[in-house]
Amino acid sequence: MKKLIKKSERLNTRRELMSRKTKVLFSIFVAVVLSMCCFTITAFAADDPLAVVNNLSTFIFGLIRAIGLIILGFGIVQVGLSLKSHDPSQRANGLLTLAGGVVITFAKEILNLITG
């Protein structure tokens, strides 16, 4: 009797353990639990409030530098693709993205030069 049923039909008779909605809710639950339990960092208060502001400034400028490097890399890719396709408007956009990435990457140094 078992041999009369095709193999593909036998494989498709498995019952699903969780529905799609249950899987999505479970994955969200796992992400929330992991973020609350595993990814927490103890923050120690500093004695000097100016040190706290300087640390926050360093952290924010580090994020800005990372974003600038990503934009810089994207601009290099755009210029390379425009040289391959011989498209002048794409080349102009790539050069503008490249210049913007350089400015964003070195924003802290530019602000230090302006303020003295």
GROMACS .gro file of C-alpha atoms in nm, residues 8-86:
model
   79
    8SER     CA    1   0.657   1.334  -0.315
    9GLU     CA    2   0.308   1.287  -0.169
   10ARG     CA    3   0.450   1.105   0.132
   11LEU     CA    4   0.693   1.389   0.200
   12ASN     CA    5   0.422   1.656   0.194
   13THR     CA    6   0.210   1.489   0.462
   14ARG     CA    7   0.416   1.631   0.750
   15ARG     CA    8   0.224   1.846   0.991
   16GLU     CA    9   0.364   2.192   1.065
   17LEU     CA   10   0.451   2.247   1.430
   18MET     CA   11   0.400   2.626   1.425
   19SER     CA   12   0.207   2.851   1.192
   20ARG     CA   13   0.372   3.146   1.020
   21LYS     CA   14   0.221   3.396   1.264
   22THR     CA   15   0.343   3.193   1.560
   23LYS     CA   16   0.695   3.178   1.415
   24VAL     CA   17   0.703   3.557   1.366
   25LEU     CA   18   0.578   3.624   1.719
   26PHE     CA   19   0.825   3.374   1.865
   27SER     CA   20   1.118   3.532   1.677
   28ILE     CA   21   1.017   3.878   1.801
   29PHE     CA   22   0.993   3.743   2.156
   30VAL     CA   23   1.339   3.584   2.131
   31ALA     CA   24   1.488   3.908   1.995
   32VAL     CA   25   1.339   4.112   2.280
   33VAL     CA   26   1.457   3.867   2.546
   34LEU     CA   27   1.809   3.853   2.401
   35SER     CA   28   1.834   4.229   2.376
   36MET     CA   29   1.722   4.273   2.737
   37CYS     CA   30   1.935   3.995   2.886
   38CYS     CA   31   2.245   3.944   2.676
   39PHE     CA   32   2.321   4.277   2.517
   40THR     CA   33   2.306   4.501   2.824
   41ILE     CA   34   2.612   4.694   2.937
   42THR     CA   35   2.661   4.840   3.282
   43ALA     CA   36   2.711   5.216   3.267
   44PHE     CA   37   2.920   5.372   3.542
   45ALA     CA   38   2.865   5.739   3.622
   46ALA     CA   39   3.162   5.971   3.593
   47ASP     CA   40   3.251   6.227   3.857
   48ASP     CA   41   3.305   6.507   3.607
   49PRO     CA   42   3.001   6.611   3.398
   50LEU     CA   43   3.231   6.756   3.133
   51ALA     CA   44   3.390   6.412   3.086
   52VAL     CA   45   3.044   6.267   3.022
   53VAL     CA   46   2.975   6.528   2.753
   54ASN     CA   47   3.316   6.466   2.595
   55ASN     CA   48   3.256   6.088   2.592
   56LEU     CA   49   2.915   6.138   2.431
   57SER     CA   50   3.067   6.372   2.174
   58THR     CA   51   3.338   6.118   2.094
   59PHE     CA   52   3.078   5.843   2.056
   60ILE     CA   53   2.854   6.051   1.826
   61PHE     CA   54   3.144   6.162   1.608
   62GLY     CA   55   3.253   5.798   1.586
   63LEU     CA   56   2.909   5.707   1.452
   64ILE     CA   57   2.922   5.998   1.207
   65ARG     CA   58   3.266   5.883   1.089
   66ALA     CA   59   3.134   5.528   1.032
   67ILE     CA   60   2.841   5.661   0.828
   68GLY     CA   61   3.081   5.882   0.630
   69LEU     CA   62   3.303   5.584   0.550
   70ILE     CA   63   3.002   5.388   0.425
   71ILE     CA   64   2.897   5.679   0.202
   72LEU     CA   65   3.257   5.717   0.084
   73GLY     CA   66   3.270   5.350  -0.015
   74PHE     CA   67   2.935   5.381  -0.195
   75GLY     CA   68   3.066   5.685  -0.385
   76ILE     CA   69   3.374   5.492  -0.497
   77VAL     CA   70   3.151   5.211  -0.625
   78GLN     CA   71   2.930   5.463  -0.809
   79VAL     CA   72   3.228   5.629  -0.977
   80GLY     CA   73   3.366   5.289  -1.078
   81LEU     CA   74   3.033   5.182  -1.229
   82SER     CA   75   2.998   5.514  -1.412
   83LEU     CA   76   3.343   5.473  -1.567
   84LYS     CA   77   3.236   5.130  -1.690
   85SER     CA   78   2.904   5.249  -1.837
   86HIS     CA   79   3.031   5.587  -1.970
   0.00000   0.00000   0.00000
